[in-house]
Coordinates of C-alpha atoms and ligand atoms in Angstrom, one line a residue:
X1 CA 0.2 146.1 -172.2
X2 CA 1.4 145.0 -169.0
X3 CA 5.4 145.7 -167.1
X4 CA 6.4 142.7 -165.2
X5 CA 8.5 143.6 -162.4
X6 CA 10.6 140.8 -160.7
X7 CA 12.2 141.4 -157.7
X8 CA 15.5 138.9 -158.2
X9 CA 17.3 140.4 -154.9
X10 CA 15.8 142.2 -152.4
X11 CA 18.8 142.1 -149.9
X12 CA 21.7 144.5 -148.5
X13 CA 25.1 144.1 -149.1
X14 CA 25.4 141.8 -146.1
X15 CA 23.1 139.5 -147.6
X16 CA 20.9 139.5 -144.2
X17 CA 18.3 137.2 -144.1
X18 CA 19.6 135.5 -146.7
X19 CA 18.4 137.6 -149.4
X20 CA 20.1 137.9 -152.6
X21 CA 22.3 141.3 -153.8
X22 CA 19.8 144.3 -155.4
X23 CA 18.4 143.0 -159.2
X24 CA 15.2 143.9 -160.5
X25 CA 13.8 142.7 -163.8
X26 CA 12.1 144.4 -165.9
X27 CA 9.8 142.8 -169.0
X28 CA 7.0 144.0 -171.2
X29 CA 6.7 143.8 -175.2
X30 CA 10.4 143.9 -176.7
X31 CA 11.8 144.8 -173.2
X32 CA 13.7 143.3 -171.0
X33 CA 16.5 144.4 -168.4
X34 CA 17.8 144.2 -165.4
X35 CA 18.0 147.7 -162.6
X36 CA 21.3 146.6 -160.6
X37 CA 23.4 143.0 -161.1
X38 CA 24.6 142.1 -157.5
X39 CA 27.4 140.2 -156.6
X40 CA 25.0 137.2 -156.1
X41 CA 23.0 137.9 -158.6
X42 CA 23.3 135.4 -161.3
X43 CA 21.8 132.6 -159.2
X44 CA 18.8 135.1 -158.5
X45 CA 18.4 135.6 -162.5
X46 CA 18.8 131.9 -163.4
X47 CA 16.0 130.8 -160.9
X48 CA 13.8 133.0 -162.7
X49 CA 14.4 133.6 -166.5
X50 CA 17.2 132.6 -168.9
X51 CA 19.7 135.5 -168.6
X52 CA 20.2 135.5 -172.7
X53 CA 16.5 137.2 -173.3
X54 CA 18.2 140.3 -170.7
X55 CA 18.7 143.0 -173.5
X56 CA 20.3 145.7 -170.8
X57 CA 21.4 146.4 -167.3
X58 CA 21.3 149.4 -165.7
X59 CA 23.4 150.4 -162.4
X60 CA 22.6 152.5 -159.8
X61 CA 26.0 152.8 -158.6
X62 CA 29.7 151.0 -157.9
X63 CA 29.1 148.7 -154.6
X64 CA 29.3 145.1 -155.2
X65 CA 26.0 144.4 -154.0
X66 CA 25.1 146.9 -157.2
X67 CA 27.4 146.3 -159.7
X68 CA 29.6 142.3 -158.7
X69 CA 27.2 140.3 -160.4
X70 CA 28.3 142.0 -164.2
X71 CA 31.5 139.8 -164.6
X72 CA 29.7 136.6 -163.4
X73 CA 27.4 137.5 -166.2
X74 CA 29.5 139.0 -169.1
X75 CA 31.5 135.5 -169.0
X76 CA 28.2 133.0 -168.4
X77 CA 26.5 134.4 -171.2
X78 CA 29.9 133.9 -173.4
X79 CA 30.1 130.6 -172.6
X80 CA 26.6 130.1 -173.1
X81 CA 27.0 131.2 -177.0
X82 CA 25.0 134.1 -176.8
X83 CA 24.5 136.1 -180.2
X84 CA 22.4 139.0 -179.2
X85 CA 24.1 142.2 -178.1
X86 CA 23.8 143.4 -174.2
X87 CA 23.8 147.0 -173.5
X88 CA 25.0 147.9 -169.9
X89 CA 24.4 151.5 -168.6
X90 CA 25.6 153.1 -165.3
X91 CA 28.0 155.8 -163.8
X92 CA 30.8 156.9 -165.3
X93 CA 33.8 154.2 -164.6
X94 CA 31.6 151.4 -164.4
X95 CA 33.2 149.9 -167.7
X96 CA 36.7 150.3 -165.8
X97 CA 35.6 149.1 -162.4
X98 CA 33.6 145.9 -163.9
X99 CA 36.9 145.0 -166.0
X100 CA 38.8 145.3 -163.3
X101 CA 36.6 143.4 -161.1
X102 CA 36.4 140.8 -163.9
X103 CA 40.2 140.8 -164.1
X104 CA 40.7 140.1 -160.2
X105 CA 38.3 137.7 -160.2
X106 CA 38.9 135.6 -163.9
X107 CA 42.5 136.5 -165.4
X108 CA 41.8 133.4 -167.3
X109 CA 39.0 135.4 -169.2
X110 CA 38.7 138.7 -168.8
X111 CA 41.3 140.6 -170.9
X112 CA 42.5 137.4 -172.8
X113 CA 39.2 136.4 -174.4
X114 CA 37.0 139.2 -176.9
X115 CA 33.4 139.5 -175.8
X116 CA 31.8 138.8 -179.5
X117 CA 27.9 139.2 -178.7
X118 CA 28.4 143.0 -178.9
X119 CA 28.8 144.2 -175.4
X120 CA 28.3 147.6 -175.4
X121 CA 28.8 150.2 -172.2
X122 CA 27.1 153.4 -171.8
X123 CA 27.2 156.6 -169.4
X124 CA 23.7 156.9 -167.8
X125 CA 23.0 160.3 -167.3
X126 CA 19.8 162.9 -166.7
X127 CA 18.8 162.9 -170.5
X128 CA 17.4 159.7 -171.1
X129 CA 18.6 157.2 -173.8
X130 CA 17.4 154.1 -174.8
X131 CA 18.3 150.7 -173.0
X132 CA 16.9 147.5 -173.3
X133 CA 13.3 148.7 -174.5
X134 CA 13.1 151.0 -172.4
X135 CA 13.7 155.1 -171.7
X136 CA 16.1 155.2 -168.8
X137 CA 17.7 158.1 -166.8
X138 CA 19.9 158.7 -163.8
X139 CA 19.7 161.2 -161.3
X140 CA 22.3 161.7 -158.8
X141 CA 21.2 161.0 -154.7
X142 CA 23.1 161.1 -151.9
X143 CA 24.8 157.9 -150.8
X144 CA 28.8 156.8 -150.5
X145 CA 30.4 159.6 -153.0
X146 CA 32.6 156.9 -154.4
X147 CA 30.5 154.9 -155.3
X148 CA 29.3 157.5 -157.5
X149 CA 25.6 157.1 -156.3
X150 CA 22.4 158.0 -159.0
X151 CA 19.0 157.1 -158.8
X152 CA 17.0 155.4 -161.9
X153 CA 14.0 156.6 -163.7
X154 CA 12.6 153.6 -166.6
X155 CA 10.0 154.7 -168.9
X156 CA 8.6 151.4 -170.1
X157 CA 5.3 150.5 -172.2
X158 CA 3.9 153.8 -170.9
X159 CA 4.8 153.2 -167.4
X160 CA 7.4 155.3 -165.5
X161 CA 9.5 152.9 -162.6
X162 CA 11.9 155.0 -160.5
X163 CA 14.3 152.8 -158.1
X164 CA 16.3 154.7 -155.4
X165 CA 19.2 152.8 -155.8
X166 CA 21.3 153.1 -152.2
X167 CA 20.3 156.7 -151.1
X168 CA 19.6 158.7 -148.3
X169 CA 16.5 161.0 -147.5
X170 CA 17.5 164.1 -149.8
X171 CA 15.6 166.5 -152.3
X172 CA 17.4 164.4 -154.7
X173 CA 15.5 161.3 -153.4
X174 CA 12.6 163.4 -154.7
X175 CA 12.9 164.1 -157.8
X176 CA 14.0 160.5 -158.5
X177 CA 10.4 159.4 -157.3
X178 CA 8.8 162.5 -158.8
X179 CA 5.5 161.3 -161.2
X180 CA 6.3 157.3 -161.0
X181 CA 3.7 154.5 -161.2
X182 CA 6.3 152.9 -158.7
X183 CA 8.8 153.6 -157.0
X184 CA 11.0 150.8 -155.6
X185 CA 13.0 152.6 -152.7
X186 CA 15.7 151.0 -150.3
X187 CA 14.9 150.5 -146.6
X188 CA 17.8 149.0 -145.3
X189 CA 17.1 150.4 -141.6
X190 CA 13.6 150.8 -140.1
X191 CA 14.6 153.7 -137.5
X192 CA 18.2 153.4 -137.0
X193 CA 19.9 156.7 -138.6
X194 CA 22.6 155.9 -141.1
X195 CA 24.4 158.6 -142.9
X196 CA 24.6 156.3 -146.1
X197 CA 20.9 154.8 -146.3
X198 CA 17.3 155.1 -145.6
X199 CA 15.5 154.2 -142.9
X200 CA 11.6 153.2 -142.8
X201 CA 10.6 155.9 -140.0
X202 CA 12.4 158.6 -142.4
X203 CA 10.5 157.2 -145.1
X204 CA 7.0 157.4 -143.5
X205 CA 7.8 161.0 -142.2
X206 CA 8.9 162.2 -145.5
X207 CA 5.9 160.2 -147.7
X208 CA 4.0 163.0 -148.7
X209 CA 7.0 164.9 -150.0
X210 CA 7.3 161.6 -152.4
X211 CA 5.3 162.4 -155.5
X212 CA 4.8 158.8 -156.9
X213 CA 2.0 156.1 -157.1
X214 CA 2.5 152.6 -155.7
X215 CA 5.9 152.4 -153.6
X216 CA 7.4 149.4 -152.9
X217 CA 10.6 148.6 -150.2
X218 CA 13.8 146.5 -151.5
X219 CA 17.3 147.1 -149.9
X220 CA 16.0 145.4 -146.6
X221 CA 18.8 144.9 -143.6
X222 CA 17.9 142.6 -140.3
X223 CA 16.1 145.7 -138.7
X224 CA 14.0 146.1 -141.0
X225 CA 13.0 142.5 -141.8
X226 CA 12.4 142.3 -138.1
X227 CA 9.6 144.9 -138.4
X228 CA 8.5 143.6 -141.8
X229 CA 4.8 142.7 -139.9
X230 CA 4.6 146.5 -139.1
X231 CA 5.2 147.9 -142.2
X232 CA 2.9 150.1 -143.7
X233 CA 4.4 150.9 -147.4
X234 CA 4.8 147.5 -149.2
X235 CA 7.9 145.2 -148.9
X236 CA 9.6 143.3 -151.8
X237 CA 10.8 139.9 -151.4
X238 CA 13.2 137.9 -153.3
X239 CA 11.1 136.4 -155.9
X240 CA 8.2 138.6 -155.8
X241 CA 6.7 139.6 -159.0
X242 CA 4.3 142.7 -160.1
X243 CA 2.2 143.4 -162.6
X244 CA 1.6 147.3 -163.8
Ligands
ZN1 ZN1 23.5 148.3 -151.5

């Protein structure tokens, strides 16, 4: 049994380098979703995979880069007649937010036309619950408070995938990664301080306190992509895919 792990945006919320908004997918035997839907995202997606065969998404948290993708997609997969029923996870108001976002950016649609493939939003919480084919949990880290900030652990085919979401260095950070076969983390800055993200020079001082196999960085702003040649953990790139 293999986890296919395709990194569908790699980029910040300034899109620098041209890199799309944070998606990951997700695949093995009767699995299949999605860890973040960016505001760019459904470009990413359809470059890659036809979005109907995406069971679930999971959130991290309400940014755009994070969560602005989810009306794009709610409404292409109408329109595209899709029958089977999509499950999206994440914190608390994301149902509100990503109406309201759809509402903003569609009147047309969103709250004049009924979603009939079975849309379905849940709370994602420490306890996990089933999504997509897979086991998934949230942990709270520390990031922008609004934006209600967690972390994502995926038990899938046997393998555990943790993803930092937007974070900073924390004890939370820690038990997000705690036991993973991977752990995708953001780097968005390589040694600049930043009280809302990670840089890489925190990261490589605080490596051993990361319990977790292979680590891979996503989340990557201009300073880091200018050091990308003297990286030392792993660097995703928009269209990368991994095999577990
Ligand atoms: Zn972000």
């Amino acid at each position: 049994m293999t986890v296919k792990v395709r990194f569908l945006g790699t980029g910040n919320a300034f899109a620098d380098g041209g890199r799309s908004h944070a998606c990951i997918h997700l695949e093995s035997t009767g699995a299949s979703l999605l860890l973040d839907c960016g505001g760019s995202s459904l470009p990413a997606i359809k470059k890659f995979l036809d979005p109907a065969t995406i069971q679930a998404i999971a959130i991290s948290h309400l940014h755009g880069d994070h969560f602005g993708g989810v009306p794009y997609f709610l409404m292409e997969q109408y329109f595209a007649g899709r029958k089977a029923p999509l499950a999206i996870g994440g914190p608390r108001e994301l149902q509100q937010r990503a109406t309201k976002a759809g509402e903003a950016l569609y009147k047309d649609f969103f709250g004049k036309i009924t979603i009939d493939y079975g849309l379905s939003f849940i709370t994602l919480k420490e306890a996990p619950v089933s999504l997509g084919g897979a086991e998934v949990s949230a942990l709270p880290v520390k990031h922008v408070a609004e934006s209600d900030p967690h972390g994502l652990r995926v038990k899938i085919d046997g393998k555990l995938i943790a993803y930092s979401g937007d974070a900073r260095f924390s004890d939370e950070l820690i038990a997000v990664a705690k036991g993973a076969d991977l752990f995708i983390c953001e780097s968005t800055n390589f040694s600049k301080s930043d009280p809302a993200h990670l840089s890489y020079a925190e990261l490589i001082a605080n490596r051993a306190k990361l319990d977790c196999g292979r680590m891979i960085l996503t989340h990557l702003g201009a300073e880091t992509q200018a050091h990308l040649a003297d990286l030392e953990i792993e660097a995703a790139q928009d269209g990368l895919l991994l095999t577990l």
